[in-house]
Coordinates of C-alpha atoms in Angstrom, one line a residue:
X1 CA 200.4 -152.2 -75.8
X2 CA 203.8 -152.0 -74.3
X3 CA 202.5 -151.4 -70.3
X4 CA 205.6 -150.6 -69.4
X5 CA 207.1 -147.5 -71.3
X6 CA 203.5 -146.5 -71.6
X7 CA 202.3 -146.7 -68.3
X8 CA 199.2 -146.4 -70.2
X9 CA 196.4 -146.4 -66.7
X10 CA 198.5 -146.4 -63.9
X11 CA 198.0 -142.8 -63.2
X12 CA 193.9 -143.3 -64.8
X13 CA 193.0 -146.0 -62.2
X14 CA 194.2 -144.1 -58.8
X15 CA 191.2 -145.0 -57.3
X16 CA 190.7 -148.9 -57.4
X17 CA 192.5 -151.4 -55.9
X18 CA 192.3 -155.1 -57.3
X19 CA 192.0 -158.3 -55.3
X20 CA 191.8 -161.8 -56.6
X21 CA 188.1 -162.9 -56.5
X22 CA 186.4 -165.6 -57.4
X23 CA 183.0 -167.6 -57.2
X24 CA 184.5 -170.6 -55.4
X25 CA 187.3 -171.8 -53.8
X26 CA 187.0 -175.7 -55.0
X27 CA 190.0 -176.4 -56.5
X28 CA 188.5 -179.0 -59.0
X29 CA 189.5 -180.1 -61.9
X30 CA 187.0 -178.3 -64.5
X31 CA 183.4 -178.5 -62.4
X32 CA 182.4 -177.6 -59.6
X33 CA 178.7 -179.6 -59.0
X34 CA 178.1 -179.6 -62.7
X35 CA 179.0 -177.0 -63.1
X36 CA 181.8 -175.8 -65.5
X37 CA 184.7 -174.0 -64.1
X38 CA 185.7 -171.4 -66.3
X39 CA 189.6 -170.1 -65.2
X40 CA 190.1 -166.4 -66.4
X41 CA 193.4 -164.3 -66.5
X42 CA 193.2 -160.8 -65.9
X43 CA 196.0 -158.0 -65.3
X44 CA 196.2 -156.2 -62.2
X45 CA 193.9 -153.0 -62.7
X46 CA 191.9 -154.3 -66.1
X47 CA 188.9 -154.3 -63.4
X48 CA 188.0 -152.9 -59.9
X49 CA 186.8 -155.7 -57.2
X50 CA 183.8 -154.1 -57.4
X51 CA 183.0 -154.1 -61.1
X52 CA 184.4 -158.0 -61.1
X53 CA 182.3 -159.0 -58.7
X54 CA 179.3 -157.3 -60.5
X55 CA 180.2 -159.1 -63.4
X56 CA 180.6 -162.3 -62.2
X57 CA 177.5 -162.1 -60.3
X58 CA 175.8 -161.2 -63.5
X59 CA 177.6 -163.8 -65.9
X60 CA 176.7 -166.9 -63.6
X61 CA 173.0 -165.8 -63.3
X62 CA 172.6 -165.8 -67.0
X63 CA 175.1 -168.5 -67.5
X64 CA 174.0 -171.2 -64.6
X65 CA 175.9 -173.7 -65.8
X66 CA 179.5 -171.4 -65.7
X67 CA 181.6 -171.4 -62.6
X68 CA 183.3 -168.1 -63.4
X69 CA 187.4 -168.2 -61.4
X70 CA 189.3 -165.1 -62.3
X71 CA 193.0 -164.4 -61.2
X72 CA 194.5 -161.4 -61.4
X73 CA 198.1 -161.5 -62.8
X74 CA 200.7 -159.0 -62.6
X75 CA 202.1 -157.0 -66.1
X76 CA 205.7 -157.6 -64.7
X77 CA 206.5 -160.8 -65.9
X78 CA 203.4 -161.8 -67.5
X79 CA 204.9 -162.4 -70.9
X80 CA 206.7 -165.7 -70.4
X81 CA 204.2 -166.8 -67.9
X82 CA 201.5 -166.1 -70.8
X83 CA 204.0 -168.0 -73.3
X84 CA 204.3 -171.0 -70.9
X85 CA 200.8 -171.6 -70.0
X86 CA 200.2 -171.7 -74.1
X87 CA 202.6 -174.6 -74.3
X88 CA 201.3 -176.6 -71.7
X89 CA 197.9 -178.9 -71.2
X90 CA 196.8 -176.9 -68.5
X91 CA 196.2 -172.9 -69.8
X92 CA 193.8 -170.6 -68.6
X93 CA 190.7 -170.6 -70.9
X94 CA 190.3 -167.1 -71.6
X95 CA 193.6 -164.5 -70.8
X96 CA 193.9 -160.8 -71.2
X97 CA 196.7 -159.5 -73.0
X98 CA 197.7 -156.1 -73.6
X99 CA 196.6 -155.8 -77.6
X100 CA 200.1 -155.5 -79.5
X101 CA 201.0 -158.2 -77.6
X102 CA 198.6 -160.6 -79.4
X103 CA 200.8 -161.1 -82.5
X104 CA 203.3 -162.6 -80.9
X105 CA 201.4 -165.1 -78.8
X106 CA 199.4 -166.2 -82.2
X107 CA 203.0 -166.6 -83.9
X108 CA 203.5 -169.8 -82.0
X109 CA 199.9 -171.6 -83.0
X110 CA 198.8 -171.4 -79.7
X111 CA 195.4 -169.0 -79.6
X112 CA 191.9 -170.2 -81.0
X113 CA 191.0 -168.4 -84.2
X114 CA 188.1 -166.8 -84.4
X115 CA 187.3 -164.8 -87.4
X116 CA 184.4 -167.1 -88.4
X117 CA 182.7 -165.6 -85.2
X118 CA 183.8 -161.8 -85.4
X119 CA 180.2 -160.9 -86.4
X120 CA 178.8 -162.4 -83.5
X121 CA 181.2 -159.5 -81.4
X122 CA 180.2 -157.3 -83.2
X123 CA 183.2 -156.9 -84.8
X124 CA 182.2 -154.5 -87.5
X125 CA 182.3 -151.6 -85.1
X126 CA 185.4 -152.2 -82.7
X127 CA 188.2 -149.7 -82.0
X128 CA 190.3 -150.2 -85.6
X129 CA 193.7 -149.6 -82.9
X130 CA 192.5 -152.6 -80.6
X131 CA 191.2 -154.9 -83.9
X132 CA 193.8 -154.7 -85.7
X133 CA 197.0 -155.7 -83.5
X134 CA 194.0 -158.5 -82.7
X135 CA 195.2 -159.8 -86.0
X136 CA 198.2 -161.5 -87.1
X137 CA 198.2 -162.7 -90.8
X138 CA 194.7 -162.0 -91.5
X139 CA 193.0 -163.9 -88.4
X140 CA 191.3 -162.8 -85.6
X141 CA 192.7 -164.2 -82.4
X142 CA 192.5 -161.1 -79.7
X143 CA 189.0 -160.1 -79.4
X144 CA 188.8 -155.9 -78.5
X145 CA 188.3 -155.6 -74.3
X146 CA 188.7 -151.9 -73.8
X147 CA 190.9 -149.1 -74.8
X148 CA 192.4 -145.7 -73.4
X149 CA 194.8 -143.2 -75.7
X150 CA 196.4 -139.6 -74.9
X151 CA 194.6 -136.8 -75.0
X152 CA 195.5 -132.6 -74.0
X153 CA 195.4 -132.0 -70.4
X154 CA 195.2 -128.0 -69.8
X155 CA 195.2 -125.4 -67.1
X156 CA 192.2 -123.9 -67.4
X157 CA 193.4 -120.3 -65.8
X158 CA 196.4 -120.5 -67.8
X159 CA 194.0 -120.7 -70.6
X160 CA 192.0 -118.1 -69.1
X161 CA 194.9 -115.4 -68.5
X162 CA 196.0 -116.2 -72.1
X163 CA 192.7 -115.3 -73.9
X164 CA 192.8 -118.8 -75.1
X165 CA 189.9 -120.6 -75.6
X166 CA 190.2 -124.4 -76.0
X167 CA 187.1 -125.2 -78.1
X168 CA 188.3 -122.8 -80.9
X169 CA 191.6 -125.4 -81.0
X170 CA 190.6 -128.2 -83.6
X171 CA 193.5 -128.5 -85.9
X172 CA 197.3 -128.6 -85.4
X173 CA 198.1 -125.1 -86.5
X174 CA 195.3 -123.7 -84.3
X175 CA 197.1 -126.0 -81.7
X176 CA 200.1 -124.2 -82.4
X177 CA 198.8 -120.7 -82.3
X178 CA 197.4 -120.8 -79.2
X179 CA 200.4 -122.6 -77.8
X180 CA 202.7 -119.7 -78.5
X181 CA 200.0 -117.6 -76.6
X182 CA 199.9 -119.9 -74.0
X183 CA 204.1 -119.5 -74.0
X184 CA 204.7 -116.3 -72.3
X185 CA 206.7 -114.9 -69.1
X186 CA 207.6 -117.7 -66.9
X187 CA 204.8 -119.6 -68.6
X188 CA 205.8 -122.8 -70.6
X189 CA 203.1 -123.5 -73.7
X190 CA 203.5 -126.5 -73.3
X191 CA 205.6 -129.7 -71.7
X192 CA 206.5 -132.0 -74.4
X193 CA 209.7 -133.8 -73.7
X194 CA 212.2 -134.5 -76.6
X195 CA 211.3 -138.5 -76.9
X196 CA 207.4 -138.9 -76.2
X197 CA 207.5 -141.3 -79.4
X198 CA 203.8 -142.4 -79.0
X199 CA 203.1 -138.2 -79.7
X200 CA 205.1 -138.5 -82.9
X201 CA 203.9 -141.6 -84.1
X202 CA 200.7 -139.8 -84.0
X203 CA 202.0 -137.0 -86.2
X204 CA 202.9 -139.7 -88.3
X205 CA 200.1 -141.0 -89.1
X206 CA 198.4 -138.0 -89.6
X207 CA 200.3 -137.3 -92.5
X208 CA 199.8 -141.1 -93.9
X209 CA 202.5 -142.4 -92.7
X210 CA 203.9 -144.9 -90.8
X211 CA 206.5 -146.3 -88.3
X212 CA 207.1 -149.5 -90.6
X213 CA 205.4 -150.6 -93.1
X214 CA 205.4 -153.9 -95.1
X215 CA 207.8 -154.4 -97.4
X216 CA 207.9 -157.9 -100.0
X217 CA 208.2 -160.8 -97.5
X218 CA 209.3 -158.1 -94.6
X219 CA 209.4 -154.6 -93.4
X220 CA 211.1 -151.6 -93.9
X221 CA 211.2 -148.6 -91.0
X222 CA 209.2 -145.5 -92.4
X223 CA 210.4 -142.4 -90.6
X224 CA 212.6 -141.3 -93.4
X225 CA 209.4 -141.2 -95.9
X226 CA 208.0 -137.8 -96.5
X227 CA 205.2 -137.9 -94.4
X228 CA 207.0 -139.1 -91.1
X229 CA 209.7 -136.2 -91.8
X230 CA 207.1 -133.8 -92.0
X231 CA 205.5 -134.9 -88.7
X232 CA 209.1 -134.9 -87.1
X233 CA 209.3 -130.9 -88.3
X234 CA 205.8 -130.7 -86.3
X235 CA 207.0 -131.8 -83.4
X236 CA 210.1 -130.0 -83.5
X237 CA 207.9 -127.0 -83.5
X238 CA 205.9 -128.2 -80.8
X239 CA 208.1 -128.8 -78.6
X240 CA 210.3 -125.5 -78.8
X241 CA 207.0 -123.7 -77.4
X242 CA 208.4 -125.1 -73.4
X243 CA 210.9 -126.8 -71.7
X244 CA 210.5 -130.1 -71.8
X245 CA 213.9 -132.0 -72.6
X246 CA 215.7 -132.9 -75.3
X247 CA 217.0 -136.3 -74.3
X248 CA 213.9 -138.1 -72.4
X249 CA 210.3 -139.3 -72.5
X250 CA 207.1 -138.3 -70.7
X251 CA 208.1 -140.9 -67.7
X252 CA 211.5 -139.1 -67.0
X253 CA 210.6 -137.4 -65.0
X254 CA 207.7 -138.3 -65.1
X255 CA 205.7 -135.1 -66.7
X256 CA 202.4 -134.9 -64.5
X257 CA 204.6 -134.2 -61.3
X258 CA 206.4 -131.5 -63.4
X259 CA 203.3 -129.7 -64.8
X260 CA 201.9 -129.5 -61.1
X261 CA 205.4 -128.1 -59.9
X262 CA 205.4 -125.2 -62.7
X263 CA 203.1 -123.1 -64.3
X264 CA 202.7 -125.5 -67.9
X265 CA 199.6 -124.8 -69.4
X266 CA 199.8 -128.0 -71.2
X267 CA 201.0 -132.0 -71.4
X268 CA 199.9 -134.6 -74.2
X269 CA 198.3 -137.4 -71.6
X270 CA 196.0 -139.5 -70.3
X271 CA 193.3 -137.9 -68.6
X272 CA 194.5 -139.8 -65.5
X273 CA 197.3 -137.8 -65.5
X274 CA 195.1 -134.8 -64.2
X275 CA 194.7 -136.9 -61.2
X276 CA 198.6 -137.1 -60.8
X277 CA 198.6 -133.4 -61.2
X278 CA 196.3 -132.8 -58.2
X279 CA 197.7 -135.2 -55.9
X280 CA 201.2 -133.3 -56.5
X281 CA 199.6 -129.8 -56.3
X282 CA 196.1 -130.0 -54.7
X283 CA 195.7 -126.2 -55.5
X284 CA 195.1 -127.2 -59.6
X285 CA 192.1 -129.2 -58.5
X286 CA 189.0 -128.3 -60.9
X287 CA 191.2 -126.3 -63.4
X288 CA 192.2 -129.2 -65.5
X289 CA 190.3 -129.8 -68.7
X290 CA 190.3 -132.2 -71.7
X291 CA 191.0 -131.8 -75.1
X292 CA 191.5 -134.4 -78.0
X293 CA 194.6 -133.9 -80.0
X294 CA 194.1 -131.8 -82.7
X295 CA 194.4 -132.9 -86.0
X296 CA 195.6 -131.6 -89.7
X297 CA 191.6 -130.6 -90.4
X298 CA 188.9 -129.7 -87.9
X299 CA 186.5 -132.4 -89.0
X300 CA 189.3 -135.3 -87.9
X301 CA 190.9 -135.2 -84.5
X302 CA 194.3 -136.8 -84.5
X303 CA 195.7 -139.5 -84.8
X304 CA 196.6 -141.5 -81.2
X305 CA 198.4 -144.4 -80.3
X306 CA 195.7 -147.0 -78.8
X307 CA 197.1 -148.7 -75.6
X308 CA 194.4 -151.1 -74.2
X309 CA 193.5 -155.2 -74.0
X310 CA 192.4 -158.0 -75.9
X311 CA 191.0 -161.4 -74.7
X312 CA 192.5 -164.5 -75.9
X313 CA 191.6 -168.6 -75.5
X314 CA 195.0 -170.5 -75.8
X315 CA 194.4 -173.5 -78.7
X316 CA 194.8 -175.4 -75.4
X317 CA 191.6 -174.3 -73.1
X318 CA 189.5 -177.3 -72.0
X319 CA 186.4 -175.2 -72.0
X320 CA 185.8 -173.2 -75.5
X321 CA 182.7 -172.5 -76.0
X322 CA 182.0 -171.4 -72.6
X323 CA 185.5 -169.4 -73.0
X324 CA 183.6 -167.3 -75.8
X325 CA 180.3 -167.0 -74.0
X326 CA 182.3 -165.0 -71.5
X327 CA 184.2 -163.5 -73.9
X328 CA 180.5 -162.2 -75.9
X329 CA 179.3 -161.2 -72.4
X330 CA 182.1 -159.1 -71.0
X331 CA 183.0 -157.0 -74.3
X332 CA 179.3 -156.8 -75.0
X333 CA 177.1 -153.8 -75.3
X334 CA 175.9 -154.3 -71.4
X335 CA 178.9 -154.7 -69.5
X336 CA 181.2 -152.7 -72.3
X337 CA 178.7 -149.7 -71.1
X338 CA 179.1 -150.4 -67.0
X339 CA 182.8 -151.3 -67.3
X340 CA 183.8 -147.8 -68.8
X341 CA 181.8 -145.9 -66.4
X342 CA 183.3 -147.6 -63.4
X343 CA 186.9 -147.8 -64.9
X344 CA 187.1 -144.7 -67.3
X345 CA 187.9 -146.6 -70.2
X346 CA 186.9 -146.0 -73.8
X347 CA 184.8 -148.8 -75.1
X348 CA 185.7 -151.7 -77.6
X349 CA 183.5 -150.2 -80.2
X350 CA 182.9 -146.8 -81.8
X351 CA 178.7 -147.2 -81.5
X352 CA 179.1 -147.4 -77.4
X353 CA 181.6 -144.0 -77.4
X354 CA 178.1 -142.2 -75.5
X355 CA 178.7 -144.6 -72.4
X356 CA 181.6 -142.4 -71.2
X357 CA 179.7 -138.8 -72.2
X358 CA 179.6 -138.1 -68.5
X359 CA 183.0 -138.6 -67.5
X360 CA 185.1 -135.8 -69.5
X361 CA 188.4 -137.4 -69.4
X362 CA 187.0 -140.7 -71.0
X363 CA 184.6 -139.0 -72.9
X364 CA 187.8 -136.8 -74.7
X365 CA 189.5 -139.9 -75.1
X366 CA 186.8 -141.4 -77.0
X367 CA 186.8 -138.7 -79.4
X368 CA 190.3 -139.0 -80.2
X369 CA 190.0 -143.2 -80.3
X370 CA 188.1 -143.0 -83.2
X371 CA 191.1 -142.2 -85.2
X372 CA 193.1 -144.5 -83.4
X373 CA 195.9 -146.5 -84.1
X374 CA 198.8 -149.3 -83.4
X375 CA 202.1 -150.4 -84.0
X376 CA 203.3 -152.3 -86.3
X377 CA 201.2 -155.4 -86.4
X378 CA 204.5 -157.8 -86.3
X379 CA 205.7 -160.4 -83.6
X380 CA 209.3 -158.4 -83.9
X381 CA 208.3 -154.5 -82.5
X382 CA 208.7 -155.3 -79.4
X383 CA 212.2 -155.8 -80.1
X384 CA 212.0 -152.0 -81.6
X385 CA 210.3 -151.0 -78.4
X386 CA 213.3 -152.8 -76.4
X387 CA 216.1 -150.7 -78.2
X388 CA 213.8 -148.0 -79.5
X389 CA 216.0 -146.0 -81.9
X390 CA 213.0 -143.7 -82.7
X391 CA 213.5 -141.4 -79.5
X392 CA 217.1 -141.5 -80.2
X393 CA 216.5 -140.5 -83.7
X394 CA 213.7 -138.0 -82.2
X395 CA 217.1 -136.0 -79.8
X396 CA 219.1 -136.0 -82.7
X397 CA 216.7 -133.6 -84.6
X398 CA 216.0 -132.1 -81.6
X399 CA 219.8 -131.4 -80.7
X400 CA 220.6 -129.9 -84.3
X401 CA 221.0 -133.4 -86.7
X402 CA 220.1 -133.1 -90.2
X403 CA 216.5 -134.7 -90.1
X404 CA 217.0 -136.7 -93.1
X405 CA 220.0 -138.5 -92.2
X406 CA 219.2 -139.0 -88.9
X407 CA 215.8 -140.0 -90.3
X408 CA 217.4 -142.5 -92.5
X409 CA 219.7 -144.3 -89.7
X410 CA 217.0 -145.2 -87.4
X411 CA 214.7 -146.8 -90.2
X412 CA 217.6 -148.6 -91.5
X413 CA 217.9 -149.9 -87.6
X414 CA 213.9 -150.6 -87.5
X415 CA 214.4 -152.2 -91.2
X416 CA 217.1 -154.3 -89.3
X417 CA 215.7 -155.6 -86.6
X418 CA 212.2 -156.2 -87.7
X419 CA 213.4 -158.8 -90.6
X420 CA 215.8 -160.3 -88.0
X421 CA 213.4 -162.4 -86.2
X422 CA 215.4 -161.4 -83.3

């Protein structure tokens, strides 16, 4: 996942603050009175102190012989650090990385393979959107860690006054009904700014499309196929029922503070959004809800963008075995259940969606996670990501452009750069 232009759980995890903790302080070289010390990477709010320190209290009582040390690392930066410690003798054994980031870490040779234990995991049942960018040519080096994806945040009263009612909304032209309810007076349907591309490239693949797909030997952008123009005329609709911009994303400015300045009955979010909302305008507390995105038939909700972690073991790691044992243990059924309670995530794996029933934020995200997806599964995206010529392709329809044509440049641009190696 691309942490930065998604921001993907700042806003979800308001209320936990990380330390570093570990189970000792003995900087040894690998044990600790017999015991093997196990060095673990993970990024600043993966985990609350509390929740780590349940689980590591858990892990070593199970696992005697384990000497659990986690650090907590910082997204800024983490990239080259990641990339360095892989090319050294002295890596981590087991790192989180955010899941489309995996591809391009396992490009070098430097993560342990392990397809030939994906049973053991479990694997038949994980989140397709976190599995997947776990692969890259048909191994499995990122093992699924937990997930989170965008779902409706509403205003109930808005809702209310409009005679809408939310559970009667279950596929996109019901959506858009209600919307241009919803958009009335000084009322705004809905807050969808011009470049949210993450929306879009759920529209996408609703209709069977895709952002790029493989093409010979490389890859050829996909937004001027059928099926991504007709998403694109979707959104276009969408979006003309408010008055979000033409010529930015969901970060600027950043579109929770805006729906908690105005009277927007709707933003396409995480739930943790809601909690931005209330902070801004304290009077919307308890008349948010949660819907999942609707798709193009009520018995498929639609298609999201999963953002989320996988765990990795560079080729590297000293400890292997003991790196998987942890590995088995934290995105198990036990601690997948008590880690999404405590953080609000959605679970590795469809089967354990009922953990999160009680919380109705994580509970609508799991919904929509079923049907969830990533990008690209190539090394290159993130140099997409870096230029991104979908949200300017997504202004120029916006602004008036001939879809097609404008359609055609920016897959031409994503052909480009994805078979540059760049």
């Amino acid at each position: 996942m691309n942490h930065r232009s998604f921001a993907l759980l700042g806003a979800l995890l308001l209320s936990t603050g990380l330390v570093a903790c570990s189970s000792s302080d003995d900087p040894s070289d690998g044990t600790a009175g017999g015991r093997t010390a196990l060095d673990v990477w993970l990024m600043r709010d993966s985990v609350s102190a509390a929740f780590q320190e349940e689980f590591e209290k858990g892990f070593e009582q199970d696992h005697p012989g384990i000497d659990v040390r986690v650090q907590i690392q910082e997204w800024d930066g983490i990239g080259e650090k990641v990339t360095a410690a892989l090319a050294s003798n002295d890596a981590p054994d087991v790192i989180e990385v955010g899941n489309t980031q995996v591809a391009q870490y396992a490009q070098s040779g430097g993560l342990t393979d392990f397809t030939g234990r994906v049973d053991e995991l479990d694997g038949a049942h994980w989140l397709k959107g976190l599995a997947e960018p776990g692969m890259y040519e048909g191994k499995q080096y990122g093992i699924p860690y937990y997930a989170a994806n965008r779902v409706v945040v509403y205003r109930t009263d808005l809702f209310r006054e409009a005679g809408v009612d939310p559970a009667g909304i279950k596929t996109r032209e019901q959506w858009i009904a209600a919307t241009e309810k919803l958009d009335r007076g000084g009322d705004q349907g809905i807050y969808l700014p011009g470049q949210n591309w993450y929306a879009l490239a759920g529209f996408v693949w609703d209709e069977g499309g895709d952002l790029a797909v493989r093409s010979g030997d490389g890859w050829k952008g996909g937004l001027d196929s059928p099926e991504a123009l007709r998403a694109m005329a979707f959104y276009r609709r969408l979006q003309a029922l408010g008055k979000g911009p033409k010529d930015s994303d969901e970060a600027q400015p950043p579109q929770a503070e805006v729906m908690a300045k105005g009277r927007i009955a709707q933003i396409i979010a995480t739930p943790g959004g809601a909690n931005v909302v209330t902070q801004n305008n304290p009077e919307l507390k308890g008349k948010l809800g949660f819907f999942p995105i609707p798709g193009k038939t009520a018995g498929t909700p639609g298609a999201v963008f999963t953002g989320g972690s996988d765990l990795v073991v560079p080729v590297v790691a000293a400890h292997q075995e003991e790196a998987f044992t942890f590995i088995r243990e934290l995105t198990g059924d036990t601690w997948q259940k008590r880690l999404a309670l405590a953080m609000s995530y959605v679970p590795n794996r469809t089967t354990l969606a009922g953990a999160v029933a009680s919380d109705p934020g994580a509970a609508t995200m799991a919904v929509g996670a079923a049907n969830g997806h990533a990008t690209p599964n190539t090394p290159q995206w993130a140099a997409v990501e870096a230029r991104n010529p979908i949200k300017d392709y997504m202004t120029a329809v916006l602004t008036g452009r001939d879809p097609r044509s404008a359609a055609a440049e920016a897959s031409k641009t994503i052909t480009t750069t994805l078979n540059s190696g760049s």
